[in-house]
Short mmCIF file of N, CA and C in Angstrom, two decimals:
data_model
loop_
_atom_site.label_atom_id
_atom_site.label_comp_id
_atom_site.label_asym_id
_atom_site.label_seq_id
_atom_site.Cartn_x
_atom_site.Cartn_y
_atom_site.Cartn_z
N MET A 128 -16.73 -69.06 -80.90
CA MET A 128 -18.05 -69.51 -80.54
C MET A 128 -18.06 -70.09 -79.13
N GLU A 129 -17.00 -70.79 -78.77
CA GLU A 129 -16.90 -71.37 -77.44
C GLU A 129 -16.86 -70.29 -76.37
N GLU A 130 -16.21 -69.16 -76.64
CA GLU A 130 -16.15 -68.06 -75.68
C GLU A 130 -17.53 -67.50 -75.42
N ASN A 131 -18.37 -67.40 -76.46
CA ASN A 131 -19.74 -66.90 -76.29
C ASN A 131 -20.55 -67.80 -75.38
N VAL A 132 -20.37 -69.10 -75.50
CA VAL A 132 -21.08 -70.05 -74.65
C VAL A 132 -20.68 -69.85 -73.20
N LEU A 133 -19.38 -69.67 -72.94
CA LEU A 133 -18.90 -69.46 -71.58
C LEU A 133 -19.47 -68.18 -70.99
N VAL A 134 -19.52 -67.13 -71.76
CA VAL A 134 -20.08 -65.86 -71.28
C VAL A 134 -21.55 -66.03 -70.95
N THR A 135 -22.28 -66.71 -71.82
CA THR A 135 -23.71 -66.93 -71.60
C THR A 135 -23.93 -67.78 -70.35
N ASP A 136 -23.14 -68.84 -70.18
CA ASP A 136 -23.26 -69.67 -68.98
C ASP A 136 -22.97 -68.86 -67.73
N SER A 137 -21.95 -68.04 -67.79
CA SER A 137 -21.58 -67.21 -66.65
C SER A 137 -22.70 -66.22 -66.31
N GLU A 138 -23.30 -65.62 -67.32
CA GLU A 138 -24.42 -64.70 -67.08
C GLU A 138 -25.61 -65.44 -66.48
N GLY A 139 -25.85 -66.66 -66.95
CA GLY A 139 -26.95 -67.45 -66.40
C GLY A 139 -26.73 -67.79 -64.94
N ILE A 140 -25.50 -68.09 -64.59
CA ILE A 140 -25.18 -68.39 -63.19
C ILE A 140 -25.39 -67.15 -62.34
N ARG A 141 -24.93 -65.98 -62.84
CA ARG A 141 -25.11 -64.73 -62.09
C ARG A 141 -26.59 -64.42 -61.89
N LYS A 142 -27.40 -64.62 -62.94
CA LYS A 142 -28.84 -64.37 -62.82
C LYS A 142 -29.47 -65.32 -61.81
N SER A 143 -29.05 -66.59 -61.85
CA SER A 143 -29.56 -67.58 -60.91
C SER A 143 -29.17 -67.22 -59.49
N ASP A 144 -27.90 -66.84 -59.28
CA ASP A 144 -27.44 -66.43 -57.95
C ASP A 144 -28.20 -65.21 -57.47
N SER A 145 -28.46 -64.27 -58.37
CA SER A 145 -29.20 -63.07 -58.02
C SER A 145 -30.62 -63.42 -57.59
N HIS A 146 -31.24 -64.38 -58.28
CA HIS A 146 -32.60 -64.81 -57.93
C HIS A 146 -32.62 -65.46 -56.55
N VAL A 147 -31.65 -66.32 -56.29
CA VAL A 147 -31.56 -66.99 -54.99
C VAL A 147 -31.32 -65.97 -53.88
N THR A 148 -30.41 -65.02 -54.13
CA THR A 148 -30.12 -63.98 -53.15
C THR A 148 -31.36 -63.14 -52.86
N ARG A 149 -32.08 -62.77 -53.91
CA ARG A 149 -33.29 -61.98 -53.74
C ARG A 149 -34.34 -62.76 -52.95
N ARG A 150 -34.51 -64.03 -53.29
CA ARG A 150 -35.48 -64.87 -52.58
C ARG A 150 -35.09 -65.01 -51.10
N THR A 151 -33.80 -65.18 -50.83
CA THR A 151 -33.33 -65.28 -49.45
C THR A 151 -33.57 -63.97 -48.71
N LEU A 152 -33.36 -62.84 -49.38
CA LEU A 152 -33.63 -61.54 -48.76
C LEU A 152 -35.11 -61.42 -48.40
N TYR A 153 -35.99 -61.84 -49.31
CA TYR A 153 -37.43 -61.79 -49.02
C TYR A 153 -37.80 -62.68 -47.84
N MET A 154 -37.16 -63.85 -47.75
CA MET A 154 -37.41 -64.74 -46.62
C MET A 154 -36.90 -64.12 -45.32
N ALA A 155 -35.75 -63.47 -45.38
CA ALA A 155 -35.19 -62.81 -44.19
C ALA A 155 -36.10 -61.67 -43.74
N LEU A 156 -36.56 -60.86 -44.69
CA LEU A 156 -37.47 -59.75 -44.35
C LEU A 156 -38.80 -60.28 -43.82
N GLY A 157 -39.33 -61.33 -44.46
CA GLY A 157 -40.59 -61.93 -44.01
C GLY A 157 -40.49 -62.52 -42.61
N SER A 158 -39.39 -63.21 -42.34
CA SER A 158 -39.22 -63.80 -41.01
C SER A 158 -38.99 -62.71 -39.95
N THR A 159 -38.36 -61.61 -40.34
CA THR A 159 -38.20 -60.48 -39.41
C THR A 159 -39.56 -59.87 -39.08
N PHE A 160 -40.39 -59.73 -40.09
CA PHE A 160 -41.75 -59.21 -39.89
C PHE A 160 -42.55 -60.16 -38.99
N ALA A 161 -42.42 -61.48 -39.23
CA ALA A 161 -43.11 -62.47 -38.39
C ALA A 161 -42.61 -62.40 -36.95
N PHE A 162 -41.30 -62.21 -36.77
CA PHE A 162 -40.71 -62.07 -35.44
C PHE A 162 -41.31 -60.88 -34.70
N ILE A 163 -41.40 -59.74 -35.38
CA ILE A 163 -41.95 -58.54 -34.75
C ILE A 163 -43.42 -58.75 -34.39
N LEU A 164 -44.20 -59.27 -35.34
CA LEU A 164 -45.62 -59.51 -35.07
C LEU A 164 -45.83 -60.48 -33.92
N TYR A 165 -45.09 -61.58 -33.93
CA TYR A 165 -45.23 -62.58 -32.87
C TYR A 165 -44.84 -61.99 -31.52
N SER A 166 -43.74 -61.24 -31.50
CA SER A 166 -43.27 -60.63 -30.24
C SER A 166 -44.30 -59.70 -29.65
N VAL A 167 -44.90 -58.87 -30.49
CA VAL A 167 -45.83 -57.84 -30.01
C VAL A 167 -47.23 -58.40 -29.75
N LEU A 168 -47.72 -59.22 -30.66
CA LEU A 168 -49.12 -59.66 -30.58
C LEU A 168 -49.35 -60.92 -29.76
N ILE A 169 -48.35 -61.77 -29.64
CA ILE A 169 -48.56 -63.06 -28.95
C ILE A 169 -47.62 -63.23 -27.76
N PHE A 170 -46.33 -63.10 -28.00
CA PHE A 170 -45.33 -63.42 -26.98
C PHE A 170 -45.46 -62.52 -25.74
N ALA A 171 -45.47 -61.22 -25.95
CA ALA A 171 -45.55 -60.28 -24.82
C ALA A 171 -46.87 -60.43 -24.05
N PRO A 172 -48.02 -60.49 -24.72
CA PRO A 172 -49.27 -60.68 -23.97
C PRO A 172 -49.33 -62.01 -23.22
N ALA A 173 -48.76 -63.08 -23.80
CA ALA A 173 -48.77 -64.39 -23.14
C ALA A 173 -47.95 -64.37 -21.86
N GLY A 174 -46.96 -63.49 -21.77
CA GLY A 174 -46.10 -63.42 -20.59
C GLY A 174 -46.64 -62.56 -19.47
N LYS A 175 -47.74 -61.89 -19.69
CA LYS A 175 -48.30 -61.00 -18.65
C LYS A 175 -48.86 -61.77 -17.46
N CYS A 176 -49.27 -63.01 -17.66
CA CYS A 176 -49.92 -63.76 -16.58
C CYS A 176 -48.95 -64.14 -15.46
N PHE A 177 -47.65 -64.07 -15.70
CA PHE A 177 -46.70 -64.40 -14.62
C PHE A 177 -45.80 -63.23 -14.27
N SER A 178 -46.07 -62.07 -14.84
CA SER A 178 -45.21 -60.91 -14.55
C SER A 178 -45.55 -60.31 -13.19
N VAL A 179 -44.53 -59.75 -12.56
CA VAL A 179 -44.68 -59.08 -11.27
C VAL A 179 -44.10 -57.67 -11.40
N ALA A 180 -44.56 -56.78 -10.53
CA ALA A 180 -44.11 -55.38 -10.61
C ALA A 180 -42.62 -55.24 -10.30
N ASP A 181 -42.15 -55.95 -9.29
CA ASP A 181 -40.74 -55.85 -8.90
C ASP A 181 -40.02 -57.15 -9.23
N GLY A 182 -38.83 -57.04 -9.75
CA GLY A 182 -38.03 -58.23 -10.02
C GLY A 182 -38.07 -58.64 -11.48
N SER A 183 -37.30 -59.67 -11.78
CA SER A 183 -37.21 -60.20 -13.14
C SER A 183 -38.47 -60.94 -13.52
N ASN A 184 -38.84 -60.87 -14.78
CA ASN A 184 -40.01 -61.59 -15.25
C ASN A 184 -39.66 -62.83 -16.06
N SER A 185 -38.38 -63.18 -16.10
CA SER A 185 -37.96 -64.41 -16.76
C SER A 185 -36.57 -64.79 -16.27
N LEU A 186 -36.39 -66.05 -15.96
CA LEU A 186 -35.06 -66.51 -15.56
C LEU A 186 -34.10 -66.51 -16.74
N GLY A 187 -34.63 -66.73 -17.93
CA GLY A 187 -33.79 -66.85 -19.12
C GLY A 187 -33.21 -65.56 -19.64
N LEU A 188 -33.59 -64.42 -19.05
CA LEU A 188 -33.08 -63.14 -19.54
C LEU A 188 -31.77 -62.71 -18.89
N THR A 189 -31.32 -63.45 -17.88
CA THR A 189 -30.02 -63.16 -17.27
C THR A 189 -28.98 -64.10 -17.89
N PHE A 190 -27.70 -63.75 -17.76
CA PHE A 190 -26.67 -64.60 -18.36
C PHE A 190 -26.52 -65.92 -17.62
N SER A 191 -26.77 -65.91 -16.34
CA SER A 191 -26.78 -67.14 -15.53
C SER A 191 -27.63 -66.86 -14.31
N TYR A 192 -27.94 -67.90 -13.55
CA TYR A 192 -28.70 -67.68 -12.32
C TYR A 192 -28.26 -68.66 -11.25
N THR A 193 -28.55 -68.26 -10.01
CA THR A 193 -28.17 -69.06 -8.84
C THR A 193 -29.43 -69.64 -8.21
N LEU A 194 -29.23 -70.54 -7.25
CA LEU A 194 -30.35 -71.13 -6.52
C LEU A 194 -31.17 -70.05 -5.83
N GLN A 195 -30.50 -69.08 -5.24
CA GLN A 195 -31.20 -68.00 -4.55
C GLN A 195 -32.06 -67.18 -5.52
N MET A 196 -31.52 -66.89 -6.71
CA MET A 196 -32.29 -66.15 -7.72
C MET A 196 -33.54 -66.91 -8.13
N VAL A 197 -33.39 -68.22 -8.33
CA VAL A 197 -34.53 -69.05 -8.74
C VAL A 197 -35.58 -69.10 -7.63
N GLN A 198 -35.13 -69.29 -6.38
CA GLN A 198 -36.07 -69.31 -5.26
C GLN A 198 -36.83 -67.99 -5.14
N GLU A 199 -36.13 -66.88 -5.25
CA GLU A 199 -36.78 -65.57 -5.17
C GLU A 199 -37.77 -65.40 -6.32
N PHE A 200 -37.39 -65.87 -7.50
CA PHE A 200 -38.27 -65.78 -8.66
C PHE A 200 -39.56 -66.56 -8.42
N PHE A 201 -39.43 -67.79 -7.92
CA PHE A 201 -40.60 -68.63 -7.67
C PHE A 201 -41.43 -68.12 -6.50
N GLU A 202 -40.77 -67.69 -5.42
CA GLU A 202 -41.49 -67.24 -4.22
C GLU A 202 -42.29 -65.96 -4.46
N SER A 203 -41.88 -65.18 -5.43
CA SER A 203 -42.59 -63.92 -5.71
C SER A 203 -43.83 -64.13 -6.59
N ARG A 204 -44.13 -65.39 -6.92
CA ARG A 204 -45.27 -65.71 -7.78
C ARG A 204 -46.20 -66.71 -7.12
N SER A 205 -47.46 -66.60 -7.48
CA SER A 205 -48.46 -67.55 -6.98
C SER A 205 -48.36 -68.85 -7.77
N THR A 206 -49.07 -69.87 -7.30
CA THR A 206 -49.08 -71.16 -8.00
C THR A 206 -49.62 -71.00 -9.41
N SER A 207 -50.68 -70.21 -9.56
CA SER A 207 -51.25 -70.02 -10.90
C SER A 207 -50.27 -69.28 -11.82
N GLN A 208 -49.51 -68.34 -11.27
CA GLN A 208 -48.50 -67.65 -12.08
C GLN A 208 -47.38 -68.60 -12.51
N LEU A 209 -46.99 -69.50 -11.61
CA LEU A 209 -45.95 -70.47 -11.96
C LEU A 209 -46.47 -71.47 -13.00
N ASP A 210 -47.74 -71.86 -12.87
CA ASP A 210 -48.35 -72.73 -13.89
C ASP A 210 -48.36 -72.02 -15.25
N CYS A 211 -48.70 -70.74 -15.22
CA CYS A 211 -48.72 -69.95 -16.45
C CYS A 211 -47.31 -69.84 -17.04
N TYR A 212 -46.31 -69.63 -16.18
CA TYR A 212 -44.92 -69.54 -16.64
C TYR A 212 -44.48 -70.86 -17.26
N SER A 213 -44.87 -71.96 -16.65
CA SER A 213 -44.54 -73.28 -17.17
C SER A 213 -45.16 -73.48 -18.56
N GLU A 214 -46.42 -73.10 -18.71
CA GLU A 214 -47.10 -73.20 -20.00
C GLU A 214 -46.43 -72.29 -21.03
N PHE A 215 -46.06 -71.10 -20.60
CA PHE A 215 -45.37 -70.14 -21.47
C PHE A 215 -44.07 -70.75 -22.00
N LEU A 216 -43.29 -71.38 -21.12
CA LEU A 216 -42.03 -72.00 -21.52
C LEU A 216 -42.25 -73.18 -22.46
N LEU A 217 -43.33 -73.91 -22.23
CA LEU A 217 -43.61 -75.11 -23.00
C LEU A 217 -44.16 -74.80 -24.39
N ILE A 218 -44.91 -73.72 -24.53
CA ILE A 218 -45.56 -73.42 -25.81
C ILE A 218 -44.98 -72.17 -26.47
N TRP A 219 -45.22 -71.02 -25.86
CA TRP A 219 -44.94 -69.74 -26.51
C TRP A 219 -43.45 -69.47 -26.69
N ASP A 220 -42.63 -69.87 -25.72
CA ASP A 220 -41.20 -69.64 -25.85
C ASP A 220 -40.56 -70.59 -26.86
N VAL A 221 -41.12 -71.78 -27.01
CA VAL A 221 -40.62 -72.72 -28.02
C VAL A 221 -40.88 -72.17 -29.42
N ILE A 222 -42.09 -71.66 -29.64
CA ILE A 222 -42.43 -71.06 -30.93
C ILE A 222 -41.54 -69.84 -31.19
N PHE A 223 -41.34 -69.03 -30.15
CA PHE A 223 -40.48 -67.84 -30.27
C PHE A 223 -39.08 -68.23 -30.72
N ALA A 224 -38.53 -69.31 -30.14
CA ALA A 224 -37.19 -69.77 -30.52
C ALA A 224 -37.14 -70.20 -31.99
N ILE A 225 -38.19 -70.85 -32.45
CA ILE A 225 -38.24 -71.26 -33.87
C ILE A 225 -38.25 -70.02 -34.77
N ILE A 226 -39.05 -69.03 -34.39
CA ILE A 226 -39.17 -67.82 -35.22
C ILE A 226 -37.86 -67.04 -35.23
N TYR A 227 -37.25 -66.81 -34.04
CA TYR A 227 -36.01 -66.02 -34.07
C TYR A 227 -34.87 -66.79 -34.72
N THR A 228 -34.85 -68.11 -34.59
CA THR A 228 -33.80 -68.89 -35.25
C THR A 228 -33.98 -68.85 -36.76
N SER A 229 -35.22 -68.92 -37.23
CA SER A 229 -35.49 -68.80 -38.67
C SER A 229 -35.03 -67.45 -39.19
N MET A 230 -35.37 -66.40 -38.45
CA MET A 230 -34.98 -65.05 -38.85
C MET A 230 -33.45 -64.94 -38.94
N TYR A 231 -32.76 -65.34 -37.90
CA TYR A 231 -31.29 -65.27 -37.91
C TYR A 231 -30.72 -66.11 -39.05
N SER A 232 -31.27 -67.29 -39.26
CA SER A 232 -30.75 -68.20 -40.29
C SER A 232 -30.92 -67.61 -41.68
N PHE A 233 -32.08 -67.02 -41.97
CA PHE A 233 -32.28 -66.42 -43.29
C PHE A 233 -31.34 -65.23 -43.52
N TRP A 234 -31.11 -64.43 -42.47
CA TRP A 234 -30.17 -63.32 -42.63
C TRP A 234 -28.75 -63.83 -42.84
N ILE A 235 -28.36 -64.88 -42.12
CA ILE A 235 -27.03 -65.46 -42.32
C ILE A 235 -26.90 -66.01 -43.73
N LEU A 236 -27.95 -66.69 -44.23
CA LEU A 236 -27.93 -67.20 -45.60
C LEU A 236 -27.82 -66.06 -46.61
N TYR A 237 -28.48 -64.95 -46.33
CA TYR A 237 -28.41 -63.80 -47.24
C TYR A 237 -27.01 -63.21 -47.26
N PHE A 238 -26.41 -63.04 -46.10
CA PHE A 238 -25.09 -62.42 -46.04
C PHE A 238 -23.96 -63.37 -46.43
N PHE A 239 -24.12 -64.66 -46.12
CA PHE A 239 -23.06 -65.65 -46.34
C PHE A 239 -23.63 -66.84 -47.10
N GLN A 240 -23.93 -66.67 -48.40
CA GLN A 240 -24.57 -67.73 -49.17
C GLN A 240 -23.78 -69.04 -49.17
N ASN A 241 -22.48 -68.96 -49.21
CA ASN A 241 -21.65 -70.16 -49.35
C ASN A 241 -21.10 -70.68 -48.03
N ARG A 242 -21.60 -70.16 -46.92
CA ARG A 242 -21.08 -70.59 -45.61
C ARG A 242 -22.22 -71.08 -44.72
N ARG A 243 -22.89 -72.09 -45.18
CA ARG A 243 -24.05 -72.61 -44.44
C ARG A 243 -23.67 -73.19 -43.07
N ILE A 244 -22.42 -73.49 -42.88
CA ILE A 244 -21.96 -74.02 -41.59
C ILE A 244 -22.24 -73.02 -40.47
N LEU A 245 -22.32 -71.74 -40.81
CA LEU A 245 -22.61 -70.71 -39.80
C LEU A 245 -24.01 -70.86 -39.20
N LEU A 246 -24.89 -71.58 -39.90
CA LEU A 246 -26.25 -71.80 -39.39
C LEU A 246 -26.25 -72.64 -38.12
N VAL A 247 -25.16 -73.35 -37.87
CA VAL A 247 -25.06 -74.16 -36.66
C VAL A 247 -25.17 -73.29 -35.40
N VAL A 248 -24.64 -72.07 -35.47
CA VAL A 248 -24.62 -71.21 -34.28
C VAL A 248 -26.03 -70.87 -33.80
N PRO A 249 -26.92 -70.30 -34.64
CA PRO A 249 -28.27 -70.03 -34.13
C PRO A 249 -29.05 -71.31 -33.80
N LEU A 250 -28.79 -72.39 -34.54
CA LEU A 250 -29.49 -73.65 -34.24
C LEU A 250 -29.09 -74.18 -32.86
N LEU A 251 -27.81 -74.10 -32.52
CA LEU A 251 -27.37 -74.52 -31.18
C LEU A 251 -27.98 -73.64 -30.10
N GLY A 252 -28.11 -72.34 -30.40
CA GLY A 252 -28.76 -71.43 -29.46
C GLY A 252 -30.21 -71.81 -29.21
N MET A 253 -30.91 -72.20 -30.27
CA MET A 253 -32.31 -72.62 -30.13
C MET A 253 -32.42 -73.90 -29.30
N VAL A 254 -31.56 -74.85 -29.57
CA VAL A 254 -31.58 -76.11 -28.82
C VAL A 254 -31.27 -75.85 -27.34
N ALA A 255 -30.30 -74.98 -27.07
CA ALA A 255 -29.98 -74.63 -25.68
C ALA A 255 -31.16 -73.93 -25.01
N ASP A 256 -31.86 -73.08 -25.75
CA ASP A 256 -33.04 -72.39 -25.22
C ASP A 256 -34.12 -73.41 -24.85
N TRP A 257 -34.38 -74.36 -25.75
CA TRP A 257 -35.39 -75.39 -25.47
C TRP A 257 -34.99 -76.24 -24.26
N ALA A 258 -33.72 -76.63 -24.20
CA ALA A 258 -33.25 -77.45 -23.08
C ALA A 258 -33.35 -76.68 -21.77
N GLU A 259 -33.05 -75.38 -21.82
CA GLU A 259 -33.19 -74.55 -20.62
C GLU A 259 -34.66 -74.48 -20.19
N ASN A 260 -35.56 -74.36 -21.16
CA ASN A 260 -37.00 -74.33 -20.84
C ASN A 260 -37.43 -75.61 -20.12
N ILE A 261 -36.97 -76.75 -20.62
CA ILE A 261 -37.32 -78.03 -19.98
C ILE A 261 -36.79 -78.06 -18.55
N THR A 262 -35.57 -77.58 -18.37
CA THR A 262 -34.97 -77.55 -17.03
C THR A 262 -35.76 -76.64 -16.10
N GLU A 263 -36.17 -75.48 -16.60
CA GLU A 263 -36.97 -74.56 -15.78
C GLU A 263 -38.32 -75.18 -15.41
N ILE A 264 -38.93 -75.89 -16.34
CA ILE A 264 -40.20 -76.56 -16.05
C ILE A 264 -40.01 -77.62 -14.97
N LEU A 265 -38.90 -78.36 -15.04
CA LEU A 265 -38.60 -79.35 -13.99
C LEU A 265 -38.40 -78.67 -12.64
N MET A 266 -37.75 -77.49 -12.64
CA MET A 266 -37.57 -76.74 -11.39
C MET A 266 -38.92 -76.27 -10.84
N ILE A 267 -39.80 -75.80 -11.71
CA ILE A 267 -41.13 -75.35 -11.27
C ILE A 267 -41.90 -76.52 -10.67
N ASN A 268 -41.89 -77.66 -11.36
CA ASN A 268 -42.61 -78.84 -10.86
C ASN A 268 -42.07 -79.28 -9.51
N SER A 269 -40.75 -79.27 -9.36
CA SER A 269 -40.13 -79.64 -8.09
C SER A 269 -40.54 -78.67 -6.99
N TYR A 270 -40.53 -77.39 -7.30
CA TYR A 270 -40.90 -76.36 -6.32
C TYR A 270 -42.37 -76.50 -5.91
N LEU A 271 -43.25 -76.74 -6.88
CA LEU A 271 -44.68 -76.86 -6.57
C LEU A 271 -44.98 -78.15 -5.80
N ASP A 272 -44.24 -79.23 -6.10
CA ASP A 272 -44.48 -80.51 -5.42
C ASP A 272 -43.91 -80.55 -4.01
N SER A 273 -42.69 -80.05 -3.83
CA SER A 273 -42.01 -80.22 -2.54
C SER A 273 -41.50 -78.92 -1.93
N ASN A 274 -41.79 -77.80 -2.56
CA ASN A 274 -41.34 -76.50 -2.09
C ASN A 274 -39.81 -76.42 -2.00
N SER A 275 -39.13 -77.22 -2.82
CA SER A 275 -37.66 -77.19 -2.87
C SER A 275 -37.22 -77.28 -4.33
N ILE A 276 -35.99 -76.84 -4.57
CA ILE A 276 -35.44 -76.84 -5.92
C ILE A 276 -34.07 -77.50 -5.87
N SER A 277 -33.85 -78.43 -6.77
CA SER A 277 -32.57 -79.12 -6.84
C SER A 277 -31.48 -78.17 -7.31
N GLU A 278 -30.39 -78.12 -6.55
CA GLU A 278 -29.26 -77.27 -6.93
C GLU A 278 -28.64 -77.75 -8.23
N THR A 279 -28.70 -79.05 -8.48
CA THR A 279 -28.18 -79.60 -9.73
C THR A 279 -28.98 -79.08 -10.92
N LEU A 280 -30.31 -79.07 -10.78
CA LEU A 280 -31.16 -78.55 -11.85
C LEU A 280 -30.86 -77.08 -12.12
N VAL A 281 -30.66 -76.32 -11.06
CA VAL A 281 -30.34 -74.90 -11.22
C VAL A 281 -29.01 -74.75 -11.96
N SER A 282 -28.02 -75.55 -11.61
CA SER A 282 -26.72 -75.49 -12.28
C SER A 282 -26.84 -75.85 -13.76
N VAL A 283 -27.61 -76.90 -14.05
CA VAL A 283 -27.81 -77.31 -15.44
C VAL A 283 -28.53 -76.20 -16.21
N GLY A 284 -29.61 -75.67 -15.62
CA GLY A 284 -30.35 -74.59 -16.27
C GLY A 284 -29.49 -73.36 -16.51
N SER A 285 -28.69 -73.00 -15.52
CA SER A 285 -27.81 -71.85 -15.65
C SER A 285 -26.76 -72.08 -16.73
N GLY A 286 -26.21 -73.29 -16.78
CA GLY A 286 -25.23 -73.62 -17.82
C GLY A 286 -25.84 -73.55 -19.21
N LEU A 287 -27.05 -74.09 -19.37
CA LEU A 287 -27.74 -74.02 -20.65
C LEU A 287 -28.03 -72.57 -21.03
N ASN A 288 -28.39 -71.78 -20.03
CA ASN A 288 -28.65 -70.36 -20.24
C ASN A 288 -27.40 -69.66 -20.77
N MET A 289 -26.24 -69.98 -20.19
CA MET A 289 -24.98 -69.37 -20.65
C MET A 289 -24.65 -69.79 -22.08
N ILE A 290 -24.91 -71.06 -22.40
CA ILE A 290 -24.68 -71.53 -23.78
C ILE A 290 -25.60 -70.78 -24.73
N LYS A 291 -26.88 -70.63 -24.35
CA LYS A 291 -27.84 -69.91 -25.19
C LYS A 291 -27.36 -68.48 -25.47
N TRP A 292 -26.94 -67.77 -24.42
CA TRP A 292 -26.51 -66.38 -24.60
C TRP A 292 -25.19 -66.28 -25.35
N THR A 293 -24.31 -67.27 -25.19
CA THR A 293 -23.07 -67.29 -25.95
C THR A 293 -23.37 -67.47 -27.44
N MET A 294 -24.28 -68.40 -27.76
CA MET A 294 -24.66 -68.62 -29.16
C MET A 294 -25.37 -67.39 -29.73
N SER A 295 -26.17 -66.72 -28.91
CA SER A 295 -26.84 -65.49 -29.37
C SER A 295 -25.82 -64.41 -29.68
N THR A 296 -24.82 -64.27 -28.81
CA THR A 296 -23.78 -63.27 -29.03
C THR A 296 -23.00 -63.58 -30.31
N LEU A 297 -22.65 -64.86 -30.50
CA LEU A 297 -21.95 -65.25 -31.73
C LEU A 297 -22.82 -65.00 -32.96
N THR A 298 -24.12 -65.26 -32.84
CA THR A 298 -25.04 -65.01 -33.95
C THR A 298 -25.04 -63.53 -34.32
N TYR A 299 -25.11 -62.67 -33.31
CA TYR A 299 -25.09 -61.23 -33.57
C TYR A 299 -23.77 -60.80 -34.20
N LEU A 300 -22.66 -61.36 -33.74
CA LEU A 300 -21.36 -61.03 -34.34
C LEU A 300 -21.31 -61.45 -35.81
N ILE A 301 -21.85 -62.63 -36.11
CA ILE A 301 -21.91 -63.10 -37.50
C ILE A 301 -22.75 -62.14 -38.33
N LEU A 302 -23.91 -61.75 -37.80
CA LEU A 302 -24.79 -60.84 -38.54
C LEU A 302 -24.15 -59.47 -38.75
N PHE A 303 -23.50 -58.94 -37.72
CA PHE A 303 -22.82 -57.64 -37.86
C PHE A 303 -21.70 -57.73 -38.89
N ALA A 304 -20.97 -58.84 -38.89
CA ALA A 304 -19.92 -59.03 -39.89
C ALA A 304 -20.53 -59.09 -41.29
N GLY A 305 -21.66 -59.79 -41.42
CA GLY A 305 -22.35 -59.86 -42.71
C GLY A 305 -22.82 -58.51 -43.19
N ILE A 306 -23.35 -57.70 -42.28
CA ILE A 306 -23.79 -56.35 -42.64
C ILE A 306 -22.60 -55.52 -43.11
N ALA A 307 -21.49 -55.60 -42.38
CA ALA A 307 -20.29 -54.84 -42.76
C ALA A 307 -19.77 -55.28 -44.13
N ILE A 308 -19.75 -56.58 -44.38
CA ILE A 308 -19.28 -57.09 -45.67
C ILE A 308 -20.21 -56.63 -46.79
N LYS A 309 -21.51 -56.67 -46.55
CA LYS A 309 -22.49 -56.25 -47.56
C LYS A 309 -22.34 -54.76 -47.87
N ILE A 310 -22.18 -53.94 -46.83
CA ILE A 310 -22.00 -52.49 -47.04
C ILE A 310 -20.72 -52.23 -47.83
N LYS A 311 -19.65 -52.91 -47.46
CA LYS A 311 -18.37 -52.75 -48.17
C LYS A 311 -18.51 -53.16 -49.63
N SER A 312 -19.22 -54.25 -49.89
CA SER A 312 -19.44 -54.74 -51.25
C SER A 312 -20.24 -53.73 -52.07
N VAL A 313 -21.30 -53.19 -51.49
CA VAL A 313 -22.14 -52.21 -52.20
C VAL A 313 -21.34 -50.95 -52.49
N MET A 314 -20.56 -50.50 -51.51
CA MET A 314 -19.77 -49.28 -51.70
C MET A 314 -18.70 -49.47 -52.77
N SER A 315 -18.04 -50.64 -52.78
CA SER A 315 -17.01 -50.87 -53.79
C SER A 315 -17.63 -51.04 -55.18
N THR A 316 -18.81 -51.64 -55.26
CA THR A 316 -19.51 -51.78 -56.53
C THR A 316 -19.90 -50.42 -57.09
N SER A 317 -20.46 -49.56 -56.23
CA SER A 317 -20.86 -48.23 -56.70
C SER A 317 -19.64 -47.38 -57.06
N LYS A 318 -18.53 -47.57 -56.35
CA LYS A 318 -17.30 -46.84 -56.65
C LYS A 318 -16.74 -47.29 -58.00
N ASN A 319 -16.80 -48.61 -58.27
CA ASN A 319 -16.32 -49.14 -59.55
C ASN A 319 -17.18 -48.65 -60.71
N GLN A 320 -18.48 -48.52 -60.49
CA GLN A 320 -19.37 -48.05 -61.54
C GLN A 320 -19.14 -46.57 -61.85
N GLU A 321 -18.73 -45.80 -60.83
CA GLU A 321 -18.43 -44.38 -61.04
C GLU A 321 -17.16 -44.20 -61.86
N ASP A 322 -16.19 -45.13 -61.66
CA ASP A 322 -14.91 -45.04 -62.39
C ASP A 322 -15.11 -45.47 -63.80
#
């Protein structure tokens, strides 16, 4: 009789784990859908007000930047475009970071249920992204006020940018490892069922 209780408890745990895994998958898929919608319907249109035909349309898209790159970026834009870029960094890019971090986190939870420590990687990337945004806003304000940019601010912004991209790369490596593990698990399960 005791063995039957253990089997029933074990089945209950498996059903509960399956429910949690399914719910996490739905959250991952939902956050991915939200990421796509936000990127296409809000984020991209909000960035058009500071875009230029030639050159980069965001400092944060390079792995690092120099004082000369920042000056060229600012000089190629009007005051209203820089104000728009500042607003974009303050509002739309902050929301974007929350959405992509949520998406990455739900996928990591789906692939690695028992390794929540891995969530630190995308969270650190988000914090670095926000800190870089603040630094870029300070550079814009300095440029608009005095037509000069502090080399220290550029170095800090560039360093934060490198941290952000390093965390993003680690996040992608974690996700690719999770995908590989999931595929291997599904293949071994189907192979065992065939035998």
